[in-house]
Short mmCIF file of N, CA, C and O in Angstrom, two decimals:
data_model
loop_
_atom_site.label_atom_id
_atom_site.label_comp_id
_atom_site.label_asym_id
_atom_site.label_seq_id
_atom_site.Cartn_x
_atom_site.Cartn_y
_atom_site.Cartn_z
N MET A 181 35.12 114.18 104.93
CA MET A 181 35.47 112.83 104.60
C MET A 181 36.97 112.65 104.86
O MET A 181 37.75 113.56 104.64
N GLU A 182 37.32 111.49 105.31
CA GLU A 182 38.72 111.19 105.57
C GLU A 182 39.09 109.90 104.88
O GLU A 182 38.36 108.92 104.93
N LEU A 183 40.22 109.91 104.21
CA LEU A 183 40.75 108.72 103.54
C LEU A 183 42.05 108.37 104.22
O LEU A 183 42.94 109.19 104.36
N ARG A 184 42.15 107.13 104.69
CA ARG A 184 43.37 106.68 105.35
C ARG A 184 44.06 105.65 104.47
O ARG A 184 43.43 104.79 103.90
N ILE A 185 45.36 105.77 104.39
CA ILE A 185 46.17 104.80 103.65
C ILE A 185 47.18 104.23 104.64
O ILE A 185 47.92 104.97 105.27
N LYS A 186 47.20 102.93 104.76
CA LYS A 186 48.14 102.28 105.66
C LYS A 186 49.26 101.67 104.82
O LYS A 186 49.01 100.95 103.87
N ILE A 187 50.49 101.97 105.19
CA ILE A 187 51.65 101.44 104.49
C ILE A 187 52.27 100.37 105.36
O ILE A 187 52.68 100.64 106.48
N ASP A 188 52.31 99.15 104.85
CA ASP A 188 52.86 98.04 105.62
C ASP A 188 54.33 97.78 105.31
O ASP A 188 55.07 97.29 106.15
N LYS A 189 54.76 98.06 104.10
CA LYS A 189 56.12 97.79 103.71
C LYS A 189 56.63 98.95 102.88
O LYS A 189 55.90 99.48 102.05
N MET A 190 57.89 99.33 103.11
CA MET A 190 58.43 100.48 102.40
C MET A 190 59.91 100.26 102.15
O MET A 190 60.62 99.71 102.99
N ASP A 191 60.39 100.71 101.00
CA ASP A 191 61.81 100.67 100.67
C ASP A 191 62.44 101.94 101.23
O ASP A 191 62.55 102.96 100.56
N TYR A 192 62.86 101.89 102.49
CA TYR A 192 63.42 103.06 103.15
C TYR A 192 64.68 103.55 102.45
O TYR A 192 64.89 104.75 102.33
N GLY A 193 65.51 102.63 101.99
CA GLY A 193 66.72 103.02 101.29
C GLY A 193 66.45 103.76 100.00
O GLY A 193 67.09 104.76 99.69
N GLY A 194 65.47 103.28 99.25
CA GLY A 194 65.09 103.94 98.00
C GLY A 194 64.53 105.33 98.25
O GLY A 194 64.86 106.28 97.53
N ILE A 195 63.72 105.44 99.27
CA ILE A 195 63.18 106.76 99.64
C ILE A 195 64.31 107.69 100.04
O ILE A 195 64.35 108.84 99.65
N LEU A 196 65.22 107.15 100.83
CA LEU A 196 66.34 107.95 101.31
C LEU A 196 67.13 108.52 100.15
O LEU A 196 67.39 109.72 100.10
N GLN A 197 67.50 107.68 99.20
CA GLN A 197 68.31 108.13 98.07
C GLN A 197 67.60 109.19 97.24
O GLN A 197 68.22 110.12 96.77
N GLN A 198 66.31 109.05 97.05
CA GLN A 198 65.56 109.97 96.21
C GLN A 198 65.20 111.28 96.90
O GLN A 198 65.16 112.33 96.27
N ALA A 199 64.93 111.21 98.19
CA ALA A 199 64.27 112.35 98.83
C ALA A 199 65.11 113.16 99.81
O ALA A 199 64.73 114.27 100.13
N ILE A 200 66.21 112.64 100.29
CA ILE A 200 66.98 113.35 101.30
C ILE A 200 67.33 114.78 100.88
O ILE A 200 67.12 115.71 101.67
N PRO A 201 67.82 115.03 99.67
CA PRO A 201 68.13 116.42 99.31
C PRO A 201 66.92 117.35 99.39
O PRO A 201 67.02 118.47 99.88
N VAL A 202 65.77 116.87 98.94
CA VAL A 202 64.55 117.67 98.99
C VAL A 202 64.13 117.92 100.43
O VAL A 202 63.79 119.04 100.81
N VAL A 203 64.18 116.88 101.25
CA VAL A 203 63.77 117.00 102.65
C VAL A 203 64.70 117.97 103.37
O VAL A 203 64.24 118.83 104.13
N LEU A 204 65.99 117.84 103.17
CA LEU A 204 66.94 118.73 103.83
C LEU A 204 66.69 120.19 103.46
O LEU A 204 66.75 121.08 104.31
N GLU A 205 66.39 120.42 102.18
CA GLU A 205 66.11 121.78 101.74
C GLU A 205 64.85 122.33 102.41
O GLU A 205 64.85 123.44 102.93
N LYS A 206 63.80 121.53 102.44
CA LYS A 206 62.54 121.99 103.02
C LYS A 206 62.63 122.13 104.53
O LYS A 206 62.11 123.07 105.11
N LEU A 207 63.28 121.18 105.20
CA LEU A 207 63.41 121.24 106.65
C LEU A 207 64.41 122.31 107.09
O LEU A 207 64.30 122.84 108.19
N GLY A 208 65.36 122.62 106.23
CA GLY A 208 66.35 123.63 106.56
C GLY A 208 65.74 125.01 106.73
O GLY A 208 66.27 125.84 107.47
N THR A 209 64.60 125.23 106.09
CA THR A 209 63.94 126.54 106.19
C THR A 209 62.87 126.56 107.27
O THR A 209 62.25 127.58 107.50
N SER A 210 62.64 125.42 107.92
CA SER A 210 61.65 125.36 108.99
C SER A 210 62.28 124.67 110.19
O SER A 210 63.43 124.30 110.18
N HIS A 211 61.48 124.48 111.20
CA HIS A 211 61.96 123.77 112.39
C HIS A 211 61.28 122.42 112.52
O HIS A 211 61.30 121.83 113.58
N GLY A 212 60.70 121.93 111.42
CA GLY A 212 59.95 120.69 111.46
C GLY A 212 60.78 119.43 111.64
O GLY A 212 60.26 118.39 111.97
N GLY A 213 62.08 119.50 111.42
CA GLY A 213 62.91 118.32 111.51
C GLY A 213 63.33 117.95 112.91
O GLY A 213 63.59 116.80 113.20
N GLY A 214 63.42 118.94 113.78
CA GLY A 214 63.81 118.69 115.16
C GLY A 214 65.10 117.91 115.27
O GLY A 214 66.09 118.22 114.61
N LYS A 215 65.09 116.88 116.07
CA LYS A 215 66.28 116.07 116.30
C LYS A 215 66.63 115.19 115.11
O LYS A 215 67.73 114.67 115.02
N MET A 216 65.69 115.01 114.19
CA MET A 216 65.93 114.15 113.03
C MET A 216 66.79 114.86 111.98
O MET A 216 67.46 114.20 111.19
N LEU A 217 66.78 116.18 111.96
CA LEU A 217 67.48 116.92 110.92
C LEU A 217 68.99 116.61 110.90
O LEU A 217 69.53 116.33 109.82
N PRO A 218 69.70 116.61 112.04
CA PRO A 218 71.13 116.26 111.98
C PRO A 218 71.36 114.84 111.45
O PRO A 218 72.31 114.61 110.68
N LEU A 219 70.51 113.89 111.83
CA LEU A 219 70.65 112.52 111.34
C LEU A 219 70.44 112.47 109.83
O LEU A 219 71.20 111.83 109.10
N LEU A 220 69.42 113.17 109.34
CA LEU A 220 69.16 113.19 107.90
C LEU A 220 70.32 113.84 107.15
O LEU A 220 70.67 113.39 106.05
N ARG A 221 70.91 114.87 107.72
CA ARG A 221 72.07 115.50 107.07
C ARG A 221 73.22 114.51 106.94
O ARG A 221 73.86 114.43 105.90
N ARG A 222 73.49 113.77 108.01
CA ARG A 222 74.59 112.78 107.96
C ARG A 222 74.29 111.70 106.93
O ARG A 222 75.16 111.29 106.17
N LEU A 223 73.05 111.23 106.90
CA LEU A 223 72.68 110.20 105.92
C LEU A 223 72.76 110.75 104.50
O LEU A 223 73.17 110.06 103.58
N GLY A 224 72.34 111.99 104.33
CA GLY A 224 72.37 112.61 103.01
C GLY A 224 73.77 112.85 102.50
O GLY A 224 74.02 112.82 101.29
N ASP A 225 74.73 113.06 103.40
CA ASP A 225 76.11 113.30 103.00
C ASP A 225 76.87 112.01 102.72
O ASP A 225 77.92 112.02 102.10
N ALA A 226 76.35 110.90 103.21
CA ALA A 226 77.04 109.61 103.04
C ALA A 226 76.82 109.08 101.62
O ALA A 226 75.81 109.37 100.99
N PRO A 227 77.77 108.28 101.12
CA PRO A 227 77.54 107.62 99.83
C PRO A 227 76.28 106.75 99.93
O PRO A 227 75.92 106.29 101.02
N ALA A 228 75.63 106.53 98.81
CA ALA A 228 74.33 105.85 98.80
C ALA A 228 74.37 104.51 99.54
O ALA A 228 73.49 104.22 100.35
N GLY A 229 75.37 103.69 99.27
CA GLY A 229 75.46 102.38 99.92
C GLY A 229 75.62 102.50 101.42
O GLY A 229 75.01 101.77 102.19
N ALA A 230 76.47 103.43 101.84
CA ALA A 230 76.70 103.62 103.28
C ALA A 230 75.44 104.16 103.96
O ALA A 230 75.11 103.76 105.09
N ALA A 231 74.73 105.06 103.28
CA ALA A 231 73.50 105.60 103.86
C ALA A 231 72.45 104.51 104.02
O ALA A 231 71.78 104.44 105.05
N ARG A 232 72.34 103.62 103.03
CA ARG A 232 71.39 102.51 103.14
C ARG A 232 71.75 101.59 104.28
O ARG A 232 70.90 101.16 105.05
N THR A 233 73.03 101.29 104.42
CA THR A 233 73.48 100.41 105.50
C THR A 233 73.19 101.05 106.85
O THR A 233 72.69 100.40 107.76
N ALA A 234 73.50 102.35 106.98
CA ALA A 234 73.23 103.05 108.24
C ALA A 234 71.74 103.06 108.55
O ALA A 234 71.34 102.86 109.70
N LEU A 235 70.93 103.26 107.53
CA LEU A 235 69.49 103.28 107.73
C LEU A 235 68.97 101.93 108.17
O LEU A 235 68.10 101.84 109.03
N ASN A 236 69.52 100.86 107.61
CA ASN A 236 69.06 99.51 107.95
C ASN A 236 69.27 99.15 109.42
O ASN A 236 68.54 98.33 109.96
N VAL A 237 70.28 99.74 110.06
CA VAL A 237 70.54 99.39 111.45
C VAL A 237 69.76 100.25 112.44
O VAL A 237 69.78 99.98 113.63
N LEU A 238 69.08 101.26 111.95
CA LEU A 238 68.28 102.10 112.84
C LEU A 238 67.06 101.33 113.34
O LEU A 238 66.54 100.46 112.63
N PRO A 239 66.58 101.67 114.53
CA PRO A 239 65.34 101.04 115.01
C PRO A 239 64.18 101.36 114.07
O PRO A 239 64.15 102.42 113.43
N GLN A 240 63.21 100.46 113.99
CA GLN A 240 62.07 100.62 113.09
C GLN A 240 61.34 101.94 113.34
O GLN A 240 60.94 102.61 112.40
N GLU A 241 61.18 102.32 114.59
CA GLU A 241 60.46 103.57 114.90
C GLU A 241 61.18 104.77 114.27
O GLU A 241 60.54 105.67 113.74
N MET A 242 62.51 104.78 114.32
CA MET A 242 63.25 105.89 113.74
C MET A 242 63.14 105.87 112.21
O MET A 242 62.99 106.92 111.59
N LYS A 243 63.18 104.69 111.60
CA LYS A 243 63.00 104.60 110.15
C LYS A 243 61.61 105.12 109.76
O LYS A 243 61.47 105.82 108.77
N ASP A 244 60.60 104.77 110.56
CA ASP A 244 59.25 105.25 110.27
C ASP A 244 59.16 106.77 110.40
O ASP A 244 58.50 107.43 109.60
N ARG A 245 59.83 107.33 111.40
CA ARG A 245 59.82 108.79 111.56
C ARG A 245 60.50 109.47 110.38
O ARG A 245 60.03 110.50 109.90
N ILE A 246 61.59 108.90 109.91
CA ILE A 246 62.28 109.45 108.74
C ILE A 246 61.35 109.38 107.52
O ILE A 246 61.23 110.35 106.77
N ALA A 247 60.66 108.26 107.35
CA ALA A 247 59.73 108.12 106.21
C ALA A 247 58.62 109.15 106.29
O ALA A 247 58.25 109.75 105.28
N VAL A 248 58.08 109.39 107.48
CA VAL A 248 57.02 110.39 107.63
C VAL A 248 57.55 111.78 107.28
O VAL A 248 56.89 112.54 106.57
N LEU A 249 58.75 112.12 107.76
CA LEU A 249 59.33 113.42 107.41
C LEU A 249 59.50 113.56 105.90
O LEU A 249 59.21 114.61 105.33
N ILE A 250 59.96 112.50 105.26
CA ILE A 250 60.16 112.55 103.82
C ILE A 250 58.82 112.69 103.09
O ILE A 250 58.67 113.54 102.20
N LEU A 251 57.85 111.90 103.48
CA LEU A 251 56.53 111.99 102.84
C LEU A 251 55.88 113.34 103.09
O LEU A 251 55.21 113.89 102.21
N GLN A 252 56.08 113.92 104.28
CA GLN A 252 55.53 115.24 104.56
C GLN A 252 56.11 116.29 103.63
O GLN A 252 55.42 117.23 103.25
N SER A 253 57.36 116.11 103.24
CA SER A 253 57.97 117.09 102.35
C SER A 253 57.38 117.02 100.94
O SER A 253 57.57 117.93 100.15
N TYR A 254 56.65 115.95 100.63
CA TYR A 254 56.02 115.78 99.32
C TYR A 254 54.50 115.93 99.37
O TYR A 254 53.81 115.51 98.45
N LYS A 255 53.97 116.55 100.42
CA LYS A 255 52.52 116.68 100.56
C LYS A 255 51.88 117.36 99.35
O LYS A 255 50.86 116.90 98.85
N GLU A 256 52.48 118.45 98.89
CA GLU A 256 51.90 119.18 97.75
C GLU A 256 51.82 118.30 96.50
O GLU A 256 50.83 118.33 95.78
N GLU A 257 52.88 117.53 96.27
CA GLU A 257 52.90 116.64 95.11
C GLU A 257 51.86 115.54 95.25
O GLU A 257 51.21 115.16 94.28
N LEU A 258 51.67 115.01 96.46
CA LEU A 258 50.66 113.98 96.69
C LEU A 258 49.26 114.53 96.43
O LEU A 258 48.43 113.87 95.80
N VAL A 259 49.00 115.73 96.91
CA VAL A 259 47.69 116.36 96.66
C VAL A 259 47.49 116.55 95.15
O VAL A 259 46.43 116.25 94.61
N GLY A 260 48.53 117.01 94.47
CA GLY A 260 48.45 117.19 93.01
C GLY A 260 48.17 115.89 92.28
O GLY A 260 47.39 115.86 91.32
N MET A 261 48.79 114.80 92.73
CA MET A 261 48.55 113.50 92.11
C MET A 261 47.10 113.07 92.27
O MET A 261 46.49 112.54 91.34
N ILE A 262 46.53 113.31 93.44
CA ILE A 262 45.12 112.95 93.67
C ILE A 262 44.22 113.79 92.78
O ILE A 262 43.29 113.27 92.15
N HIS A 263 44.50 115.09 92.70
CA HIS A 263 43.68 115.97 91.84
C HIS A 263 43.78 115.54 90.38
O HIS A 263 42.77 115.47 89.67
N ASP A 264 44.99 115.24 89.92
CA ASP A 264 45.19 114.81 88.52
C ASP A 264 44.46 113.49 88.24
O ASP A 264 43.82 113.33 87.20
N PHE A 265 44.57 112.54 89.16
CA PHE A 265 43.91 111.24 89.03
C PHE A 265 42.40 111.43 88.87
O PHE A 265 41.77 110.86 87.98
N ALA A 266 41.82 112.26 89.74
CA ALA A 266 40.38 112.49 89.69
C ALA A 266 39.99 113.22 88.41
O ALA A 266 39.00 112.86 87.75
N ALA A 267 40.75 114.22 88.03
CA ALA A 267 40.43 115.01 86.84
C ALA A 267 40.44 114.15 85.57
O ALA A 267 39.58 114.32 84.70
N ARG A 268 41.38 113.22 85.47
CA ARG A 268 41.44 112.34 84.30
C ARG A 268 40.20 111.45 84.19
O ARG A 268 39.88 110.95 83.13
N ARG A 269 39.53 111.27 85.30
CA ARG A 269 38.32 110.44 85.30
C ARG A 269 37.05 111.28 85.35
O ARG A 269 35.96 110.77 85.54
N GLY A 270 37.20 112.60 85.20
CA GLY A 270 36.05 113.50 85.18
C GLY A 270 35.40 113.69 86.54
O GLY A 270 34.22 114.01 86.63
N ILE A 271 36.16 113.50 87.60
CA ILE A 271 35.64 113.64 88.96
C ILE A 271 36.19 114.92 89.56
O ILE A 271 37.39 115.16 89.54
N GLU A 272 35.30 115.73 90.10
CA GLU A 272 35.73 116.96 90.76
C GLU A 272 35.99 116.65 92.22
O GLU A 272 35.12 116.14 92.94
N VAL A 273 37.20 116.93 92.67
CA VAL A 273 37.57 116.70 94.06
C VAL A 273 38.57 117.78 94.48
O VAL A 273 39.37 118.23 93.68
N THR A 274 38.48 118.18 95.73
CA THR A 274 39.44 119.11 96.30
C THR A 274 39.97 118.50 97.58
O THR A 274 39.21 118.22 98.51
N VAL A 275 41.27 118.27 97.60
CA VAL A 275 41.92 117.73 98.80
C VAL A 275 42.47 118.94 99.55
O VAL A 275 43.30 119.68 99.03
N SER A 276 42.00 119.12 100.77
CA SER A 276 42.44 120.29 101.54
C SER A 276 43.73 120.03 102.31
O SER A 276 44.49 120.94 102.58
N ASP A 277 44.00 118.78 102.65
CA ASP A 277 45.21 118.49 103.41
C ASP A 277 45.46 116.98 103.39
O ASP A 277 44.55 116.20 103.19
N ILE A 278 46.70 116.64 103.57
CA ILE A 278 47.09 115.25 103.77
C ILE A 278 47.86 115.22 105.08
O ILE A 278 48.84 115.93 105.24
N GLU A 279 47.40 114.40 106.01
CA GLU A 279 48.06 114.27 107.30
C GLU A 279 48.86 112.98 107.32
O GLU A 279 48.34 111.91 107.03
N LEU A 280 50.13 113.11 107.63
CA LEU A 280 51.00 111.95 107.68
C LEU A 280 51.50 111.81 109.10
O LEU A 280 52.05 112.74 109.68
N LYS A 281 51.26 110.65 109.69
CA LYS A 281 51.70 110.41 111.06
C LYS A 281 51.98 108.94 111.23
O LYS A 281 51.61 108.11 110.42
N LEU A 282 52.63 108.62 112.32
CA LEU A 282 52.93 107.22 112.63
C LEU A 282 51.70 106.54 113.18
O LEU A 282 50.88 107.07 113.80
#
């Protein structure tokens, strides 16, 4: 079974402020960031307001790629949330993976 969730609107700045340190830590130990990793480092080092402003001027495709990288870094937590949600309702479910892509 496959469940798809489509996100039409996202607060990229809010995600950036909350998740950049976590993403940098997780991507720093892997090669999953590719060319986005240096950009994320610069955004993460900037003051919050400056990082939001810089993010706002990026092309939409790049903002979406950043959002996917950030969400991928939280895959385990997303799976846990689904398991917890189901368990509270007495439903047995096992999520084997969450795929995040553009």
